[in-house]
Structures are given as structure tokens and as C-alpha cells.
Short mmCIF file of C-alpha atoms in Angstrom, two decimals:
data_model
loop_
_atom_site.label_atom_id
_atom_site.label_comp_id
_atom_site.label_asym_id
_atom_site.label_seq_id
_atom_site.Cartn_x
_atom_site.Cartn_y
_atom_site.Cartn_z
CA UNK A 99 -6.81 -14.20 -11.39
CA UNK A 100 -8.00 -12.27 -8.35
CA UNK A 101 -10.77 -14.79 -7.76
CA UNK A 102 -8.34 -17.65 -8.24
CA UNK A 103 -6.01 -16.17 -5.62
CA UNK A 104 -8.95 -15.50 -3.33
CA UNK A 105 -10.59 -18.91 -3.52
CA UNK A 106 -7.41 -21.00 -3.35
CA UNK A 107 -6.51 -19.43 0.01
CA UNK A 108 -9.97 -18.86 1.48
CA UNK A 109 -9.83 -21.85 3.86
CA UNK A 110 -6.25 -21.23 5.03
CA UNK A 111 -5.79 -21.45 8.84
CA UNK A 112 -3.62 -18.31 8.86
CA UNK A 113 -6.41 -16.38 7.16
CA UNK A 114 -8.96 -17.72 9.64
CA UNK A 115 -6.80 -16.49 12.52
CA UNK A 116 -6.59 -13.07 10.88
CA UNK A 117 -10.39 -12.96 10.55
CA UNK A 118 -10.78 -13.50 14.29
CA UNK A 119 -8.64 -10.48 15.11
CA UNK A 120 -10.61 -7.23 15.00
CA UNK A 121 -8.02 -4.57 15.83
CA UNK A 122 -4.57 -4.15 14.31
CA UNK A 123 -1.71 -1.76 14.91
CA UNK A 124 -0.98 0.64 12.05
CA UNK A 125 2.31 -1.15 11.35
CA UNK A 126 0.45 -4.45 10.96
CA UNK A 127 -2.01 -2.87 8.53
CA UNK A 128 0.80 -1.32 6.51
CA UNK A 129 2.27 -4.78 5.92
CA UNK A 130 -1.10 -6.21 4.87
CA UNK A 131 -1.95 -3.68 2.18
CA UNK A 132 1.22 -3.54 0.11
CA UNK A 133 1.57 -5.26 -3.22
CA UNK A 134 4.15 -8.03 -3.53
CA UNK A 135 7.37 -7.26 -5.34
CA UNK A 136 7.07 -7.86 -9.08
CA UNK A 137 3.29 -8.01 -8.68
CA UNK A 138 2.41 -7.43 -12.33
CA UNK A 139 5.04 -9.88 -13.63
CA UNK A 140 4.03 -12.60 -11.19
CA UNK A 141 0.32 -11.92 -11.75
CA UNK A 142 0.74 -12.57 -15.48
CA UNK A 143 1.49 -16.26 -14.89
CA UNK A 144 -2.01 -17.00 -13.51
CA UNK A 145 -0.59 -19.32 -10.90
CA UNK A 146 -1.83 -18.64 -7.36
CA UNK A 147 1.04 -20.68 -5.92
CA UNK A 148 3.45 -17.91 -6.96
CA UNK A 149 2.17 -15.84 -4.00
CA UNK A 150 2.47 -16.50 -0.28
CA UNK A 151 -0.70 -15.74 1.66
CA UNK A 152 1.08 -12.99 3.60
CA UNK A 153 1.76 -11.24 0.26
CA UNK A 154 -1.85 -11.20 -0.86
CA UNK A 155 -3.74 -10.41 2.34
CA UNK A 156 -5.00 -7.21 0.71
CA UNK A 157 -7.33 -9.19 -1.58
CA UNK A 158 -9.25 -10.34 1.51
CA UNK A 159 -9.61 -6.80 2.89
CA UNK A 160 -12.59 -4.82 1.66
CA UNK A 161 -12.22 -1.85 4.00
CA UNK A 162 -9.92 -0.54 6.68
CA UNK A 163 -11.24 1.96 9.16
CA UNK A 164 -8.72 4.03 11.03
CA UNK A 165 -10.01 6.21 13.82
CA UNK A 166 -8.44 9.67 13.76
CA UNK A 167 -9.42 12.22 16.36
CA UNK A 168 -10.14 15.42 14.49
CA UNK A 169 -12.81 17.78 15.74
CA UNK A 170 -12.91 19.64 12.41
CA UNK A 171 -13.44 16.49 10.36
CA UNK A 172 -16.01 15.29 12.88
CA UNK A 173 -18.04 18.49 12.59
CA UNK A 174 -18.04 18.14 8.82
CA UNK A 175 -19.03 14.48 8.96
CA UNK A 176 -16.10 13.68 6.67
CA UNK A 177 -14.79 10.28 5.70
CA UNK A 178 -11.33 10.07 4.14
CA UNK A 179 -10.51 7.27 1.73
CA UNK A 180 -7.03 6.57 0.41
CA UNK A 181 -6.74 5.04 -3.07
CA UNK A 182 -3.06 4.17 -3.39
CA UNK A 183 -3.80 1.56 -6.04
CA UNK A 184 -4.77 4.06 -8.70
CA UNK A 185 -2.89 3.03 -11.86
CA UNK A 186 -0.93 0.30 -10.02
CA UNK A 187 -2.75 -2.27 -12.17
CA UNK A 188 -6.16 -2.91 -13.70
CA UNK A 189 -7.72 -4.47 -10.59
CA UNK A 190 -6.32 -1.76 -8.32
CA UNK A 191 -7.48 1.02 -10.60
CA UNK A 192 -11.03 -0.38 -10.69
CA UNK A 193 -11.09 -0.64 -6.89
CA UNK A 194 -9.86 2.95 -6.58
CA UNK A 195 -12.40 4.17 -9.15
CA UNK A 196 -15.22 2.53 -7.22
CA UNK A 197 -14.22 4.46 -4.08
CA UNK A 198 -13.82 7.66 -6.07
CA UNK A 199 -17.24 7.38 -7.73
CA UNK A 200 -18.83 7.19 -4.28
CA UNK A 201 -16.94 10.25 -3.01
CA UNK A 202 -18.31 13.75 -2.55
CA UNK A 203 -14.86 15.25 -3.12
CA UNK A 204 -11.48 14.02 -4.31
CA UNK A 205 -8.18 15.45 -3.13
CA UNK A 206 -4.91 14.71 -4.88
CA UNK A 207 -1.61 14.99 -3.05
CA UNK A 208 1.39 15.71 -5.19
CA UNK A 209 4.99 15.59 -4.05
CA UNK A 210 7.14 18.54 -4.99
CA UNK A 211 10.40 16.97 -6.30
CA UNK A 212 12.43 19.97 -5.13
CA UNK A 213 11.20 20.08 -1.53
CA UNK A 214 9.84 16.56 -1.03
CA UNK A 215 6.70 18.11 0.46
CA UNK A 216 3.13 17.38 -0.51
CA UNK A 217 0.76 19.97 -1.85
#
């Protein structure tokens, strides 16, 4: 299904315009990497027309690099990777696993239900 979604929209003019743009604001990126509502239910129908291109931009994105100024991380030579798709679905889990298997360390953030803070 992922390939079907990918190849049916590959020649879209909107996508071509997005390819030409090299830098995006964080708010723009946030909109591009979210899953559509009812993703799993709609995915099950194997019909690429059930998704607007704006909803599936994330399948055309292999990597997002965000520059964060941090002297401590720079000294360590660290690269942070976020895997929000872990357990969101089979495809997402495999993508997250691939990033995790290439990592030197994995950090998990958990939200404390009482305080709403991460630990």
C-alpha cells in the first residue's frame, strides 16, 4: 500500500513544488509528518484515492534535519532521532526500528500522568 500511495502521487505538481523548497519552518514540518485521521482504517481499503497528497507527504520524506544549537551535543558529536511512529502501525514501526538499530543509544520519554511532565 505504501508503494501504491507513493507511486500514484510521485508526478504530482504539488509534490514537485515541495521538492524544490529546501528549508521549511518548524510549523510547516509539523503538518507534513502527521498521520491522517483514521489512518489505519483508511489504509485497510488499499485505495490511494482515499488520501489527499497533503495528508501523505510523510511517505515522501526520508529524513528531516533540524539544526539545534547545543554546545554540549556538538562536543559529543550527537545526533538525535525522533521515532514517533513506533507502534502507530506496521510500516511506522519498521521505519522506527530501522532508525533504532542504527543508534548508539536510545532514550525513552515517558509522560507522568499526575504531573504531565516527561521523565
